[in-house]
Each structure stands twice: as structure tokens, then as C-alpha cells.
PDB file of C-alpha atoms in Angstrom:
ATOM      1  CA  MET A   1      33.281 -23.177 151.867  1.00 36.00           C
ATOM      2  CA  THR A   2      33.962 -20.363 154.296  1.00 32.00           C
ATOM      3  CA  LEU A   3      31.978 -17.485 154.586  1.00 33.00           C
ATOM      4  CA  ALA A   4      32.619 -13.797 154.068  1.00 32.00           C
ATOM      5  CA  THR A   5      31.674 -12.562 157.792  1.00 29.00           C
ATOM      6  CA  GLY A   6      34.543 -11.252 159.636  1.00 30.00           C
ATOM      7  CA  GLY A   7      38.361 -10.618 159.115  1.00 31.00           C
ATOM      8  CA  HIS A   8      40.572 -13.123 157.448  1.00 33.00           C
ATOM      9  CA  ALA A   9      42.803 -15.051 159.726  1.00 32.00           C
ATOM     10  CA  THR A  10      46.513 -15.087 158.864  1.00 30.00           C
ATOM     11  CA  ALA A  11      48.794 -18.160 159.026  1.00 32.00           C
ATOM     12  CA  LEU A  12      50.656 -17.871 162.361  1.00 30.00           C
ATOM     13  CA  THR A  13      53.055 -20.789 161.758  1.00 31.00           C
ATOM     14  CA  ASP A  14      54.594 -22.726 158.919  1.00 32.00           C
ATOM     15  CA  ALA A  15      52.352 -25.804 159.919  1.00 36.00           C
ATOM     16  CA  GLY A  16      49.544 -23.415 158.959  1.00 43.00           C
ATOM     17  CA  ARG A  17      50.682 -22.256 155.678  1.00 41.00           C
ATOM     18  CA  ASN A  18      50.172 -23.749 152.109  1.00 41.00           C
ATOM     19  CA  THR A  19      52.919 -25.842 150.770  1.00 40.00           C
ATOM     20  CA  GLY A  20      54.744 -25.184 147.434  1.00 47.00           C
ATOM     21  CA  GLY A  21      55.508 -21.461 148.198  1.00 48.00           C
ATOM     22  CA  ARG A  22      51.795 -20.400 148.544  1.00 50.00           C
ATOM     23  CA  THR A  23      51.142 -17.686 151.120  1.00 63.00           C
ATOM     24  CA  GLY A  24      47.624 -18.283 152.035  1.00 77.00           C
ATOM     25  CA  PHE A  25      45.976 -20.071 154.908  1.00 82.00           C
ATOM     26  CA  ALA A  26      45.765 -23.976 155.101  1.00 91.00           C
ATOM     27  CA  ALA A  27      43.010 -25.530 156.779  1.00 92.00           C
ATOM     28  CA  ARG A  28      41.656 -29.137 157.194  1.00 95.00           C
ATOM     29  CA  ALA A  29      38.101 -29.786 158.477  1.00 95.00           C
ATOM     30  CA  ALA A  30      36.119 -32.924 158.994  1.00 97.00           C
ATOM     31  CA  VAL A  31      32.696 -34.343 159.986  1.00 97.00           C
ATOM     32  CA  ARG A  32      31.609 -37.792 160.501  1.00 97.00           C
ATOM     33  CA  ALA A  33      28.104 -38.943 161.096  1.00 96.00           C
ATOM     34  CA  GLU A  34      27.089 -42.313 162.415  1.00 96.00           C
ATOM     35  CA  ARG A  35      23.793 -44.203 162.960  1.00 94.00           C
ATOM     36  CA  GLY A  36      23.040 -44.411 166.753  1.00 90.00           C
ATOM     37  CA  PRO A  37      20.729 -46.344 169.033  1.00 88.00           C
ATOM     38  CA  GLY A  38      17.111 -46.165 167.724  1.00 88.00           C
ATOM     39  CA  GLY A  39      18.216 -45.252 164.288  1.00 88.00           C
ATOM     40  CA  ARG A  40      19.126 -41.490 165.033  1.00 91.00           C
ATOM     41  CA  THR A  41      22.188 -40.040 163.561  1.00 94.00           C
ATOM     42  CA  ARG A  42      24.843 -38.898 165.757  1.00 94.00           C
ATOM     43  CA  ILE A  43      27.789 -36.477 164.844  1.00 95.00           C
ATOM     44  CA  THR A  44      30.651 -38.416 166.156  1.00 95.00           C
ATOM     45  CA  ARG A  45      33.401 -36.070 164.693  1.00 96.00           C
ATOM     46  CA  LEU A  46      33.297 -32.538 164.097  1.00 96.00           C
ATOM     47  CA  ARG A  47      36.631 -30.723 163.660  1.00 96.00           C
ATOM     48  CA  SER A  48      36.811 -27.051 162.548  1.00 94.00           C
ATOM     49  CA  ASP A  49      40.147 -25.495 161.145  1.00 92.00           C
ATOM     50  CA  GLY A  50      40.792 -22.008 160.549  1.00 84.00           C
ATOM     51  CA  PRO A  51      38.131 -20.419 158.427  1.00 86.00           C
ATOM     52  CA  LEU A  52      36.280 -23.702 158.004  1.00 90.00           C
ATOM     53  CA  ALA A  53      33.999 -23.472 160.977  1.00 93.00           C
ATOM     54  CA  LEU A  54      31.557 -26.258 161.596  1.00 95.00           C
ATOM     55  CA  ARG A  55      28.509 -26.135 163.971  1.00 95.00           C
ATOM     56  CA  GLU A  56      26.101 -28.958 164.555  1.00 94.00           C
ATOM     57  CA  SER A  57      22.244 -28.544 164.587  1.00 88.00           C
ATOM     58  CA  GLY A  58      20.566 -31.882 165.013  1.00 77.00           C
ATOM     59  CA  GLU A  59      21.295 -34.186 162.082  1.00 78.00           C
ATOM     60  CA  SER A  60      22.665 -31.243 160.093  1.00 91.00           C
ATOM     61  CA  VAL A  61      26.089 -29.613 160.176  1.00 96.00           C
ATOM     62  CA  TYR A  62      26.492 -25.896 159.142  1.00 96.00           C
ATOM     63  CA  LEU A  63      29.497 -23.986 157.780  1.00 93.00           C
ATOM     64  CA  VAL A  64      29.648 -20.703 159.505  1.00 89.00           C
ATOM     65  CA  GLY A  65      31.645 -17.538 159.189  1.00 73.00           C
ATOM     66  CA  ALA A  66      34.939 -17.752 160.873  1.00 67.00           C
ATOM     67  CA  GLY A  67      36.908 -15.655 158.461  1.00 67.00           C
ATOM     68  CA  ALA A  68      36.714 -14.132 154.979  1.00 70.00           C
ATOM     69  CA  GLY A  69      37.555 -15.951 151.883  1.00 71.00           C
ATOM     70  CA  PRO A  70      38.705 -18.183 150.301  1.00 88.00           C
ATOM     71  CA  LEU A  71      41.465 -15.694 149.500  1.00 88.00           C
ATOM     72  CA  GLY A  72      44.040 -16.245 146.842  1.00 88.00           C
ATOM     73  CA  GLY A  73      46.626 -18.585 147.919  1.00 90.00           C
ATOM     74  CA  ASP A  74      44.344 -20.321 150.680  1.00 91.00           C
ATOM     75  CA  ASP A  75      44.329 -24.081 150.623  1.00 94.00           C
ATOM     76  CA  LEU A  76      41.112 -25.526 152.245  1.00 94.00           C
ATOM     77  CA  GLU A  77      39.999 -29.012 152.569  1.00 96.00           C
ATOM     78  CA  LEU A  78      36.637 -30.612 154.117  1.00 97.00           C
ATOM     79  CA  THR A  79      36.218 -34.178 154.579  1.00 98.00           C
ATOM     80  CA  ILE A  80      32.699 -35.651 155.258  1.00 98.00           C
ATOM     81  CA  ASP A  81      32.197 -39.233 156.291  1.00 98.00           C
ATOM     82  CA  VAL A  82      28.753 -40.710 156.712  1.00 98.00           C
ATOM     83  CA  GLY A  83      28.415 -44.149 158.276  1.00 97.00           C
ATOM     84  CA  PRO A  84      26.172 -47.095 157.409  1.00 97.00           C
ATOM     85  CA  GLY A  85      22.513 -45.929 157.669  1.00 96.00           C
ATOM     86  CA  ALA A  86      23.232 -42.541 158.783  1.00 96.00           C
ATOM     87  CA  ARG A  87      21.748 -39.307 157.594  1.00 96.00           C
ATOM     88  CA  LEU A  88      23.686 -36.134 157.233  1.00 97.00           C
ATOM     89  CA  ASP A  89      22.732 -32.487 155.823  1.00 97.00           C
ATOM     90  CA  VAL A  90      25.635 -30.296 155.171  1.00 97.00           C
ATOM     91  CA  ARG A  91      24.664 -26.612 154.690  1.00 96.00           C
ATOM     92  CA  SER A  92      25.777 -22.942 155.243  1.00 94.00           C
ATOM     93  CA  ALA A  93      24.867 -20.102 157.267  1.00 90.00           C
ATOM     94  CA  ALA A  94      25.366 -17.705 154.338  1.00 91.00           C
ATOM     95  CA  ALA A  95      26.830 -17.407 150.920  1.00 92.00           C
ATOM     96  CA  THR A  96      30.500 -17.775 150.341  1.00 92.00           C
ATOM     97  CA  LEU A  97      32.470 -14.921 148.864  1.00 92.00           C
ATOM     98  CA  VAL A  98      35.656 -15.903 147.044  1.00 92.00           C
ATOM     99  CA  LEU A  99      38.130 -13.147 146.829  1.00 90.00           C
ATOM    100  CA  PRO A 100      41.352 -12.303 145.213  1.00 89.00           C
ATOM    101  CA  GLY A 101      44.328 -12.542 147.625  1.00 79.00           C
ATOM    102  CA  ARG A 102      47.658 -10.504 147.745  1.00 79.00           C
ATOM    103  CA  ARG A 103      49.595 -10.032 144.495  1.00 77.00           C
ATOM    104  CA  ASN A 104      51.194 -13.305 143.291  1.00 76.00           C
ATOM    105  CA  ALA A 105      49.430 -15.220 145.876  1.00 75.00           C
ATOM    106  CA  GLY A 106      48.188 -17.874 143.538  1.00 86.00           C
ATOM    107  CA  ALA A 107      44.844 -19.384 143.354  1.00 89.00           C
ATOM    108  CA  SER A 108      42.761 -20.432 146.266  1.00 93.00           C
ATOM    109  CA  ARG A 109      41.588 -23.923 146.582  1.00 95.00           C
ATOM    110  CA  LEU A 110      38.981 -25.909 148.310  1.00 95.00           C
ATOM    111  CA  VAL A 111      38.386 -29.715 148.021  1.00 97.00           C
ATOM    112  CA  VAL A 112      35.474 -31.417 149.580  1.00 97.00           C
ATOM    113  CA  ARG A 113      35.959 -35.237 149.932  1.00 98.00           C
ATOM    114  CA  ALA A 114      32.744 -37.169 150.872  1.00 98.00           C
ATOM    115  CA  ASP A 115      32.504 -40.873 151.534  1.00 98.00           C
ATOM    116  CA  VAL A 116      28.798 -42.208 151.950  1.00 98.00           C
ATOM    117  CA  ALA A 117      28.365 -45.838 153.263  1.00 98.00           C
ATOM    118  CA  ALA A 118      25.727 -48.404 152.410  1.00 97.00           C
ATOM    119  CA  GLY A 119      22.269 -47.382 153.458  1.00 96.00           C
ATOM    120  CA  ALA A 120      23.513 -44.060 154.303  1.00 97.00           C
ATOM    121  CA  ARG A 121      22.212 -40.472 152.803  1.00 97.00           C
ATOM    122  CA  LEU A 122      24.223 -37.204 152.415  1.00 98.00           C
ATOM    123  CA  VAL A 123      22.609 -33.888 151.542  1.00 98.00           C
ATOM    124  CA  PHE A 124      25.069 -31.153 150.610  1.00 98.00           C
ATOM    125  CA  SER A 125      23.324 -27.956 150.031  1.00 96.00           C
ATOM    126  CA  PRO A 126      25.134 -24.778 151.027  1.00 95.00           C
ATOM    127  CA  GLU A 127      24.218 -21.297 149.969  1.00 95.00           C
ATOM    128  CA  PRO A 128      25.884 -20.003 146.764  1.00 95.00           C
ATOM    129  CA  VAL A 129      29.528 -19.370 146.221  1.00 95.00           C
ATOM    130  CA  ILE A 130      30.022 -15.591 144.768  1.00 94.00           C
ATOM    131  CA  ALA A 131      33.063 -15.420 142.409  1.00 93.00           C
ATOM    132  CA  ALA A 132      34.233 -11.843 142.906  1.00 91.00           C
ATOM    133  CA  ALA A 133      36.218 -10.132 140.423  1.00 90.00           C
ATOM    134  CA  GLY A 134      39.834 -10.848 140.348  1.00 90.00           C
ATOM    135  CA  CYS A 135      39.491 -14.116 142.085  1.00 91.00           C
ATOM    136  CA  ASP A 136      41.049 -17.312 141.025  1.00 93.00           C
ATOM    137  CA  HIS A 137      39.615 -20.193 142.586  1.00 95.00           C
ATOM    138  CA  GLN A 138      39.586 -23.929 142.228  1.00 95.00           C
ATOM    139  CA  ALA A 139      36.893 -25.973 143.770  1.00 96.00           C
ATOM    140  CA  ARG A 140      36.900 -29.841 143.672  1.00 97.00           C
ATOM    141  CA  ALA A 141      34.428 -32.312 145.094  1.00 98.00           C
ATOM    142  CA  GLU A 142      35.252 -36.066 145.263  1.00 98.00           C
ATOM    143  CA  VAL A 143      32.205 -38.175 146.303  1.00 98.00           C
ATOM    144  CA  THR A 144      32.523 -42.012 146.849  1.00 98.00           C
ATOM    145  CA  LEU A 145      29.179 -43.927 147.206  1.00 97.00           C
ATOM    146  CA  ALA A 146      28.567 -47.151 148.471  1.00 96.00           C
ATOM    147  CA  GLU A 147      25.836 -49.451 146.842  1.00 91.00           C
ATOM    148  CA  GLY A 148      22.574 -48.520 148.390  1.00 93.00           C
ATOM    149  CA  SER A 149      23.570 -45.087 149.585  1.00 97.00           C
ATOM    150  CA  GLU A 150      21.874 -41.776 148.537  1.00 97.00           C
ATOM    151  CA  LEU A 151      23.167 -38.399 147.550  1.00 98.00           C
ATOM    152  CA  VAL A 152      21.544 -34.957 146.862  1.00 98.00           C
ATOM    153  CA  TRP A 153      24.377 -32.312 146.069  1.00 98.00           C
ATOM    154  CA  ARG A 154      23.332 -28.767 144.970  1.00 97.00           C
ATOM    155  CA  GLU A 155      25.898 -26.133 144.040  1.00 96.00           C
ATOM    156  CA  GLU A 156      25.248 -22.661 142.910  1.00 96.00           C
ATOM    157  CA  ILE A 157      27.575 -20.111 141.550  1.00 95.00           C
ATOM    158  CA  VAL A 158      27.186 -16.285 141.264  1.00 94.00           C
ATOM    159  CA  LEU A 159      29.077 -14.670 138.558  1.00 91.00           C
ATOM    160  CA  GLY A 160      30.570 -11.554 140.550  1.00 89.00           C
ATOM    161  CA  ARG A 161      29.173  -9.201 143.005  1.00 90.00           C
ATOM    162  CA  HIS A 162      26.486  -6.800 141.874  1.00 86.00           C
ATOM    163  CA  GLY A 163      27.739  -4.635 139.019  1.00 82.00           C
ATOM    164  CA  GLU A 164      31.162  -6.397 138.476  1.00 86.00           C
ATOM    165  CA  PRO A 165      32.352  -9.389 136.121  1.00 85.00           C
ATOM    166  CA  ALA A 166      33.100 -12.626 137.706  1.00 87.00           C
ATOM    167  CA  GLY A 167      36.826 -13.708 138.469  1.00 88.00           C
ATOM    168  CA  ARG A 168      38.286 -17.123 137.414  1.00 91.00           C
ATOM    169  CA  TYR A 169      36.554 -20.212 138.862  1.00 93.00           C
ATOM    170  CA  VAL A 170      37.077 -23.736 137.925  1.00 94.00           C
ATOM    171  CA  GLY A 171      34.808 -26.329 139.585  1.00 95.00           C
ATOM    172  CA  ARG A 172      35.108 -30.096 139.385  1.00 96.00           C
ATOM    173  CA  PHE A 173      32.835 -32.473 140.675  1.00 97.00           C
ATOM    174  CA  ASP A 174      33.669 -36.198 140.531  1.00 97.00           C
ATOM    175  CA  VAL A 175      31.116 -38.942 141.853  1.00 98.00           C
ATOM    176  CA  THR A 176      31.988 -42.676 141.973  1.00 97.00           C
ATOM    177  CA  VAL A 177      29.362 -45.615 143.016  1.00 96.00           C
ATOM    178  CA  GLY A 178      31.307 -48.591 144.099  1.00 91.00           C
ATOM    179  CA  ALA A 179      34.241 -48.751 141.596  1.00 88.00           C
ATOM    180  CA  GLU A 180      32.204 -47.179 138.720  1.00 93.00           C
ATOM    181  CA  PRO A 181      32.237 -43.553 137.724  1.00 95.00           C
ATOM    182  CA  LEU A 182      28.802 -42.017 137.915  1.00 96.00           C
ATOM    183  CA  LEU A 183      29.627 -38.222 137.089  1.00 96.00           C
ATOM    184  CA  ARG A 184      32.711 -36.383 135.875  1.00 96.00           C
ATOM    185  CA  HIS A 185      31.749 -32.848 135.443  1.00 95.00           C
ATOM    186  CA  GLU A 186      33.621 -29.572 135.203  1.00 93.00           C
ATOM    187  CA  LEU A 187      32.798 -25.683 134.945  1.00 91.00           C
ATOM    188  CA  ARG A 188      35.276 -22.920 133.959  1.00 90.00           C
ATOM    189  CA  ILE A 189      34.532 -19.582 134.207  1.00 87.00           C
ATOM    190  CA  ASP A 190      37.156 -17.132 132.879  1.00 80.00           C
ATOM    191  CA  GLU A 191      37.620 -13.294 132.809  1.00 63.00           C
ATOM    192  CA  ASP A 192      37.293 -13.266 129.083  1.00 57.00           C
ATOM    193  CA  ALA A 193      35.040 -13.979 126.111  1.00 43.00           C
ATOM    194  CA  THR A 194      35.341 -17.672 126.579  1.00 49.00           C
ATOM    195  CA  SER A 195      32.849 -17.663 129.403  1.00 54.00           C
ATOM    196  CA  GLY A 196      30.556 -15.407 127.639  1.00 58.00           C
ATOM    197  CA  ALA A 197      30.250 -17.689 124.795  1.00 59.00           C
ATOM    198  CA  VAL A 198      29.168 -20.568 126.946  1.00 68.00           C
ATOM    199  CA  LEU A 199      27.113 -18.733 129.658  1.00 76.00           C
ATOM    200  CA  GLY A 200      25.845 -15.858 127.627  1.00 75.00           C
ATOM    201  CA  ASP A 201      24.662 -12.974 129.968  1.00 81.00           C
ATOM    202  CA  ALA A 202      23.776 -15.261 132.894  1.00 88.00           C
ATOM    203  CA  GLY A 203      24.462 -14.117 136.460  1.00 90.00           C
ATOM    204  CA  ALA A 204      24.361 -17.336 138.162  1.00 94.00           C
ATOM    205  CA  VAL A 205      25.020 -21.128 137.188  1.00 95.00           C
ATOM    206  CA  GLY A 206      23.947 -24.145 139.287  1.00 96.00           C
ATOM    207  CA  THR A 207      23.888 -28.020 139.349  1.00 97.00           C
ATOM    208  CA  LEU A 208      21.712 -30.539 141.330  1.00 98.00           C
ATOM    209  CA  LEU A 209      22.701 -34.161 141.467  1.00 98.00           C
ATOM    210  CA  ILE A 210      20.276 -36.705 142.962  1.00 98.00           C
ATOM    211  CA  THR A 211      20.829 -40.359 143.019  1.00 97.00           C
ATOM    212  CA  GLY A 212      18.222 -43.120 143.139  1.00 95.00           C
ATOM    213  CA  VAL A 213      15.772 -41.156 140.619  1.00 96.00           C
ATOM    214  CA  THR A 214      14.905 -41.249 137.120  1.00 95.00           C
ATOM    215  CA  ALA A 215      13.744 -38.863 134.587  1.00 95.00           C
ATOM    216  CA  GLU A 216      13.349 -38.301 130.819  1.00 95.00           C
ATOM    217  CA  PRO A 217      15.879 -35.960 129.223  1.00 96.00           C
ATOM    218  CA  TYR A 218      14.622 -32.450 129.242  1.00 96.00           C
ATOM    219  CA  ALA A 219      15.897 -29.146 128.053  1.00 96.00           C
ATOM    220  CA  ASP A 220      14.331 -25.728 127.996  1.00 94.00           C
ATOM    221  CA  GLU A 221      15.721 -22.144 128.214  1.00 93.00           C
ATOM    222  CA  GLY A 222      18.381 -22.060 131.055  1.00 94.00           C
ATOM    223  CA  LEU A 223      17.568 -25.607 132.180  1.00 96.00           C
ATOM    224  CA  ALA A 224      18.764 -29.093 131.441  1.00 97.00           C
ATOM    225  CA  VAL A 225      17.820 -32.407 133.016  1.00 97.00           C
ATOM    226  CA  LEU A 226      20.204 -35.302 132.035  1.00 97.00           C
ATOM    227  CA  PRO A 227      19.828 -38.775 133.071  1.00 97.00           C
ATOM    228  CA  LEU A 228      23.070 -40.404 133.994  1.00 96.00           C
ATOM    229  CA  ALA A 229      24.235 -43.817 132.886  1.00 92.00           C
ATOM    230  CA  GLY A 230      24.264 -44.918 136.549  1.00 90.00           C
ATOM    231  CA  PRO A 231      21.620 -44.431 139.339  1.00 91.00           C
ATOM    232  CA  GLY A 232      21.090 -40.622 139.228  1.00 96.00           C
ATOM    233  CA  VAL A 233      20.109 -37.551 137.398  1.00 97.00           C
ATOM    234  CA  LEU A 234      21.957 -34.230 136.898  1.00 98.00           C
ATOM    235  CA  VAL A 235      19.909 -30.984 136.683  1.00 98.00           C
ATOM    236  CA  THR A 236      22.022 -27.866 135.462  1.00 96.00           C
ATOM    237  CA  ALA A 237      20.629 -24.555 135.015  1.00 96.00           C
ATOM    238  CA  MET A 238      21.757 -20.868 134.449  1.00 95.00           C
ATOM    239  CA  ALA A 239      19.859 -17.632 135.035  1.00 95.00           C
ATOM    240  CA  ALA A 240      20.113 -13.917 135.603  1.00 93.00           C
ATOM    241  CA  ASP A 241      20.247 -14.375 139.366  1.00 93.00           C
ATOM    242  CA  THR A 242      19.942 -16.803 142.272  1.00 94.00           C
ATOM    243  CA  VAL A 243      16.143 -16.248 142.592  1.00 95.00           C
ATOM    244  CA  ARG A 244      15.620 -17.435 138.956  1.00 96.00           C
ATOM    245  CA  LEU A 245      18.363 -20.048 139.259  1.00 96.00           C
ATOM    246  CA  ARG A 246      16.716 -21.793 142.110  1.00 96.00           C
ATOM    247  CA  GLU A 247      13.367 -21.614 140.578  1.00 97.00           C
ATOM    248  CA  ARG A 248      14.824 -23.449 137.400  1.00 97.00           C
ATOM    249  CA  LEU A 249      16.580 -26.018 139.370  1.00 97.00           C
ATOM    250  CA  GLU A 250      13.408 -26.776 141.426  1.00 97.00           C
ATOM    251  CA  ARG A 251      11.540 -26.972 138.152  1.00 97.00           C
ATOM    252  CA  GLY A 252      14.067 -29.605 137.044  1.00 97.00           C
ATOM    253  CA  ARG A 253      13.847 -31.361 140.410  1.00 97.00           C
ATOM    254  CA  ARG A 254      10.015 -31.610 139.969  1.00 96.00           C
ATOM    255  CA  LEU A 255      10.617 -33.630 136.724  1.00 96.00           C
ATOM    256  CA  LEU A 256      12.370 -36.294 138.567  1.00 95.00           C
ATOM    257  CA  THR A 257      10.463 -39.757 139.586  1.00 89.00           C
TER     258      THR A 257
END
């Protein structure tokens, strides 16, 4: 979830490089939030690494621009740990631009792992990800929720920069409550007709997952509201641009109770 504001850092040592013959940058960042005296949340761990730069602001943590990318071959991981009773918002200062790397660099990869304890709440709501032409990116989110925790998770993908097609983007979102799966969701965007058959002429797609709420099933142009078998509702939307996409996601959110 790094941001395209600045030059891309190069890996200086073997420890900073990906394994398996990959040539990109490897980074591991982490944040932990704990409930402190008086019920206020304290950020007790904040580890930035390479292009994954984290900055604290109250009970929020922002991803800020420390390098362009992800670029092809990059291997990035962010670990989020929200302790019992704590509250944490994870946001970003700007959009993320996913770019192709050097020839034969391979796919870029970003994994976000989040663990939310009992009585805790996590809001994950970064700015959109832009899948630039020629990119090959794999995004994966793995969230584990304790009973009695809360989650708000929003993701928006822009299909290419202005006037260009999207690259290849595979997004996987897995959420587990206790030992039970709540959501297994995958989005694949390819540089061929397959994506067009699924997404039509949409320029942006997005999802919003909120736990602890209910809703009636609902579908309209570019919008679907799906109650899950467990404690939550998934809102999905597509639109010509991010402005209309957010309008549709918010319209879906207003249907939740």
C-alpha cells in the first residue's frame, strides 16, 4: 500500500531483496494498537520499512509516500495488531500507484495481515489503488477477528490511469471470525477481454465490508449489498470513476442497520 510520491528505493543488500530470484524490494512493516489508561488507544508499535512508511496521528495510522510503487518484483507485507478494547484507523495520505517493474521482474505483491482482539475495532480505509497499464500485482488481505470485535474494511481499485487500460491485478480478501470463515472474496483484473466481460466499461471497482450489521439483499446498477452468513454485510460496487464509485458504496452503506 505504498504511495507514488517520490523515487523508488533500490534494494541495497540481499536481506532487502525478495527470495525466489525476484529482483524487487522486500519490506515488512507493522503496527500495534493497545487500550491504555482511561480507555484511550495507544500505538505501541510502529515499524516502517522501505516504501511502507507509517505515521501516527491520534488513534489513526497513515501510510505515506516513501517511494513509488509497488513495482514489479516488490514483496511487501503489513501486519496490523489491534489489542483488546483498542480502536485503530488505518488510512493513507494519497492513492497507491501500482506500476510495472523491470523486464522479467515478476509480479509485485502486497499482503496485509490483521488480527483484531475481543472488544477491539479496526477501520481500514486507504485511498484508491491505481492499477497502471502493464502492472502485474497480487494483493492479499488476511483478517482474523475475535468474537465481539468490529471491522470496517474498504478497498477501491482504479482500472488504469487516465486514458490507459488497467494492468493485471489479483485481489484476495479472507476474513475469519474465531475459527469460522466469514468471507472469501477474490477479484481478478486482466489485460484481456475476460475483465471486460465481468466489469463492462467500469473504470473503478470497490468493496466495503462491515461486521456487526445487517441488511436486506439489494442490487441496482453498479451496486450490490450482500448479507453474509456470519456477522456482517459486504457491499460491492463499480462505476465509471472514483467519485461515482464512492457515491455507490455510501449508498450501499446507508442500507445497513
